[in-house]
Amino acid sequence: QQQQQQKSLQMQEMQLRQIEEERRQQQQQLQVEQQLLERQRQLEQREKQMQLQQEMQQRDQEQLEQQLRAQRMQEQQMLQQQVQLQQQQQMQLERPQLDSQPSSSAAPFQAQDPLAKRQMLRTGP
């Protein structure tokens, strides 16, 4: 009987060791799964950050392009104003010669160029 008890004890110890080993393996597997989950979470976060950065860069680029377009428009307007100014100055230089020519009593200013005439009417003599 004592032998039987000893055998039973040995069996129980073996079962216990087996159970502990299984538990240890499960614990290890859990740890590995947790590490994998954490790594996946970090990767997703990095991906999100990169996407955000890309969106910000795209927005910056669009803003820059918009500023460039605005600047070009401004330069164009300034050029047009400059051209208009030069035309007006040119007309003012030509005006005294036109005024000194004998003009008909109907109009104090007679311009050969209809555009110049229109501009003179707008700005006045």
PDB file of C-alpha atoms in Angstrom:
ATOM      1  CA  GLN A   1       0.000   0.000   0.000  1.00  0.00           C
ATOM      2  CA  GLN A   2       2.825   2.344   0.815  1.00  0.00           C
ATOM      3  CA  GLN A   3       4.227   1.652  -2.625  1.00  0.00           C
ATOM      4  CA  GLN A   4       0.841   2.452  -4.102  1.00  0.00           C
ATOM      5  CA  GLN A   5       0.750   5.750  -2.203  1.00  0.00           C
ATOM      6  CA  GLN A   6       4.246   6.610  -3.347  1.00  0.00           C
ATOM      7  CA  LYS A   7       3.319   5.880  -6.951  1.00  0.00           C
ATOM      8  CA  SER A   8       0.211   8.011  -6.606  1.00  0.00           C
ATOM      9  CA  LEU A   9       2.296  10.815  -5.120  1.00  0.00           C
ATOM     10  CA  GLN A  10       4.792  10.612  -7.969  1.00  0.00           C
ATOM     11  CA  MET A  11       1.918  10.750 -10.465  1.00  0.00           C
ATOM     12  CA  GLN A  12       0.458  13.775  -8.731  1.00  0.00           C
ATOM     13  CA  GLU A  13       3.870  15.500  -8.749  1.00  0.00           C
ATOM     14  CA  MET A  14       4.252  14.772 -12.435  1.00  0.00           C
ATOM     15  CA  GLN A  15       0.786  16.150 -13.140  1.00  0.00           C
ATOM     16  CA  LEU A  16       1.574  19.206 -11.059  1.00  0.00           C
ATOM     17  CA  ARG A  17       4.836  19.785 -12.959  1.00  0.00           C
ATOM     18  CA  GLN A  18       2.996  19.376 -16.235  1.00  0.00           C
ATOM     19  CA  ILE A  19       0.316  21.852 -15.167  1.00  0.00           C
ATOM     20  CA  GLU A  20       2.979  24.341 -14.043  1.00  0.00           C
ATOM     21  CA  GLU A  21       4.816  23.944 -17.350  1.00  0.00           C
ATOM     22  CA  GLU A  22       1.598  24.532 -19.292  1.00  0.00           C
ATOM     23  CA  ARG A  23       0.850  27.568 -17.167  1.00  0.00           C
ATOM     24  CA  ARG A  24       4.373  28.887 -17.771  1.00  0.00           C
ATOM     25  CA  GLN A  25       3.983  28.396 -21.510  1.00  0.00           C
ATOM     26  CA  GLN A  26       0.588  30.120 -21.475  1.00  0.00           C
ATOM     27  CA  GLN A  27       2.114  32.999 -19.524  1.00  0.00           C
ATOM     28  CA  GLN A  28       4.920  33.260 -22.078  1.00  0.00           C
ATOM     29  CA  GLN A  29       2.450  33.167 -24.954  1.00  0.00           C
ATOM     30  CA  LEU A  30       0.408  35.908 -23.296  1.00  0.00           C
ATOM     31  CA  GLN A  31       3.517  38.042 -22.922  1.00  0.00           C
ATOM     32  CA  VAL A  32       4.425  37.542 -26.574  1.00  0.00           C
ATOM     33  CA  GLU A  33       0.867  38.433 -27.646  1.00  0.00           C
ATOM     34  CA  GLN A  34       0.940  41.561 -25.493  1.00  0.00           C
ATOM     35  CA  GLN A  35       4.282  42.594 -27.001  1.00  0.00           C
ATOM     36  CA  LEU A  36       2.892  42.047 -30.491  1.00  0.00           C
ATOM     37  CA  LEU A  37      -0.191  44.110 -29.691  1.00  0.00           C
ATOM     38  CA  GLU A  38       1.970  46.910 -28.289  1.00  0.00           C
ATOM     39  CA  ARG A  39       4.204  46.842 -31.368  1.00  0.00           C
ATOM     40  CA  GLN A  40       1.145  46.982 -33.609  1.00  0.00           C
ATOM     41  CA  ARG A  41      -0.239  49.928 -31.611  1.00  0.00           C
ATOM     42  CA  GLN A  42       3.085  51.775 -31.968  1.00  0.00           C
ATOM     43  CA  LEU A  43       3.168  51.087 -35.706  1.00  0.00           C
ATOM     44  CA  GLU A  44      -0.386  52.384 -36.123  1.00  0.00           C
ATOM     45  CA  GLN A  45       0.490  55.494 -34.114  1.00  0.00           C
ATOM     46  CA  ARG A  46       3.600  56.111 -36.234  1.00  0.00           C
ATOM     47  CA  GLU A  47       1.525  55.670 -39.380  1.00  0.00           C
ATOM     48  CA  LYS A  48      -1.018  58.194 -38.083  1.00  0.00           C
ATOM     49  CA  GLN A  49       1.754  60.674 -37.276  1.00  0.00           C
ATOM     50  CA  MET A  50       3.262  60.275 -40.743  1.00  0.00           C
ATOM     51  CA  GLN A  51      -0.149  60.781 -42.334  1.00  0.00           C
ATOM     52  CA  LEU A  52      -0.692  63.921 -40.253  1.00  0.00           C
ATOM     53  CA  GLN A  53       2.754  65.208 -41.201  1.00  0.00           C
ATOM     54  CA  GLN A  54       2.036  64.535 -44.864  1.00  0.00           C
ATOM     55  CA  GLU A  55      -1.290  66.383 -44.637  1.00  0.00           C
ATOM     56  CA  MET A  56       0.418  69.327 -42.947  1.00  0.00           C
ATOM     57  CA  GLN A  57       3.124  69.437 -45.621  1.00  0.00           C
ATOM     58  CA  GLN A  58       0.481  69.326 -48.333  1.00  0.00           C
ATOM     59  CA  ARG A  59      -1.411  72.178 -46.657  1.00  0.00           C
ATOM     60  CA  ASP A  60       1.819  74.182 -46.355  1.00  0.00           C
ATOM     61  CA  GLN A  61       2.571  73.594 -50.017  1.00  0.00           C
ATOM     62  CA  GLU A  62      -0.942  74.645 -51.053  1.00  0.00           C
ATOM     63  CA  GLN A  63      -0.593  77.777 -48.910  1.00  0.00           C
ATOM     64  CA  LEU A  64       2.761  78.568 -50.504  1.00  0.00           C
ATOM     65  CA  GLU A  65       1.338  78.088 -53.990  1.00  0.00           C
ATOM     66  CA  GLN A  66      -1.564  80.369 -53.088  1.00  0.00           C
ATOM     67  CA  GLN A  67       0.843  83.019 -51.797  1.00  0.00           C
ATOM     68  CA  LEU A  68       2.870  82.709 -54.983  1.00  0.00           C
ATOM     69  CA  ARG A  69      -0.237  83.175 -57.126  1.00  0.00           C
ATOM     70  CA  ALA A  70      -1.258  86.210 -55.081  1.00  0.00           C
ATOM     71  CA  GLN A  71       2.246  87.648 -55.411  1.00  0.00           C
ATOM     72  CA  ARG A  72       2.208  87.118 -59.178  1.00  0.00           C
ATOM     73  CA  MET A  73      -1.177  88.827 -59.433  1.00  0.00           C
ATOM     74  CA  GLN A  74       0.133  91.734 -57.372  1.00  0.00           C
ATOM     75  CA  GLU A  75       3.198  92.026 -59.597  1.00  0.00           C
ATOM     76  CA  GLN A  76       0.959  91.942 -62.673  1.00  0.00           C
ATOM     77  CA  GLN A  77      -1.217  94.707 -61.228  1.00  0.00           C
ATOM     78  CA  MET A  78       1.825  96.806 -60.381  1.00  0.00           C
ATOM     79  CA  LEU A  79       3.130  96.345 -63.917  1.00  0.00           C
ATOM     80  CA  GLN A  80      -0.216  97.403 -65.357  1.00  0.00           C
ATOM     81  CA  GLN A  81      -0.272 100.469 -63.093  1.00  0.00           C
ATOM     82  CA  GLN A  82       3.246 101.323 -64.197  1.00  0.00           C
ATOM     83  CA  VAL A  83       2.266 101.020 -67.849  1.00  0.00           C
ATOM     84  CA  GLN A  84      -0.793 103.221 -67.247  1.00  0.00           C
ATOM     85  CA  LEU A  85       1.354 105.782 -65.458  1.00  0.00           C
ATOM     86  CA  GLN A  86       3.825 105.842 -68.326  1.00  0.00           C
ATOM     87  CA  GLN A  87       0.985 106.269 -70.810  1.00  0.00           C
ATOM     88  CA  GLN A  88      -0.429 109.150 -68.797  1.00  0.00           C
ATOM     89  CA  GLN A  89       2.988 110.796 -68.511  1.00  0.00           C
ATOM     90  CA  GLN A  90       3.505 110.363 -72.232  1.00  0.00           C
ATOM     91  CA  MET A  91       0.135 111.960 -72.886  1.00  0.00           C
ATOM     92  CA  GLN A  92       0.943 114.858 -70.570  1.00  0.00           C
ATOM     93  CA  LEU A  93       4.156 115.392 -72.470  1.00  0.00           C
ATOM     94  CA  GLU A  94       2.285 115.381 -75.761  1.00  0.00           C
ATOM     95  CA  ARG A  95      -0.597 117.526 -74.487  1.00  0.00           C
ATOM     96  CA  PRO A  96       1.108 120.935 -74.514  1.00  0.00           C
ATOM     97  CA  GLN A  97       2.055 120.428 -78.168  1.00  0.00           C
ATOM     98  CA  LEU A  98      -1.537 119.500 -78.954  1.00  0.00           C
ATOM     99  CA  ASP A  99      -2.831 122.479 -76.961  1.00  0.00           C
ATOM    100  CA  SER A 100      -0.493 124.900 -78.654  1.00  0.00           C
ATOM    101  CA  GLN A 101      -1.792 123.877 -82.063  1.00  0.00           C
ATOM    102  CA  PRO A 102      -4.670 126.026 -83.230  1.00  0.00           C
ATOM    103  CA  SER A 103      -7.846 124.182 -82.340  1.00  0.00           C
ATOM    104  CA  SER A 104     -11.390 124.668 -83.508  1.00  0.00           C
ATOM    105  CA  SER A 105     -13.670 126.701 -81.266  1.00  0.00           C
ATOM    106  CA  ALA A 106     -15.886 123.645 -80.670  1.00  0.00           C
ATOM    107  CA  ALA A 107     -13.400 121.591 -78.632  1.00  0.00           C
ATOM    108  CA  PRO A 108     -10.475 122.940 -76.587  1.00  0.00           C
ATOM    109  CA  PHE A 109      -8.688 119.623 -77.093  1.00  0.00           C
ATOM    110  CA  GLN A 110      -8.655 117.646 -80.308  1.00  0.00           C
ATOM    111  CA  ALA A 111      -6.788 114.329 -80.232  1.00  0.00           C
ATOM    112  CA  GLN A 112      -6.033 112.288 -83.287  1.00  0.00           C
ATOM    113  CA  ASP A 113      -6.073 109.072 -81.210  1.00  0.00           C
ATOM    114  CA  PRO A 114      -9.612 108.210 -80.011  1.00  0.00           C
ATOM    115  CA  LEU A 115      -8.193 106.256 -77.048  1.00  0.00           C
ATOM    116  CA  ALA A 116      -6.123 109.246 -75.958  1.00  0.00           C
ATOM    117  CA  LYS A 117      -9.204 111.422 -76.396  1.00  0.00           C
ATOM    118  CA  ARG A 118     -11.230 109.146 -74.152  1.00  0.00           C
ATOM    119  CA  GLN A 119      -8.483 109.062 -71.546  1.00  0.00           C
ATOM    120  CA  MET A 120      -8.157 112.842 -71.669  1.00  0.00           C
ATOM    121  CA  LEU A 121     -11.876 113.258 -71.191  1.00  0.00           C
ATOM    122  CA  ARG A 122     -11.658 111.008 -68.175  1.00  0.00           C
ATOM    123  CA  THR A 123      -8.657 112.695 -66.550  1.00  0.00           C
ATOM    124  CA  GLY A 124      -9.491 116.192 -67.750  1.00  0.00           C
ATOM    125  CA  PRO A 125      -7.128 118.681 -69.385  1.00  0.00           C
TER     126      PRO A 125
END
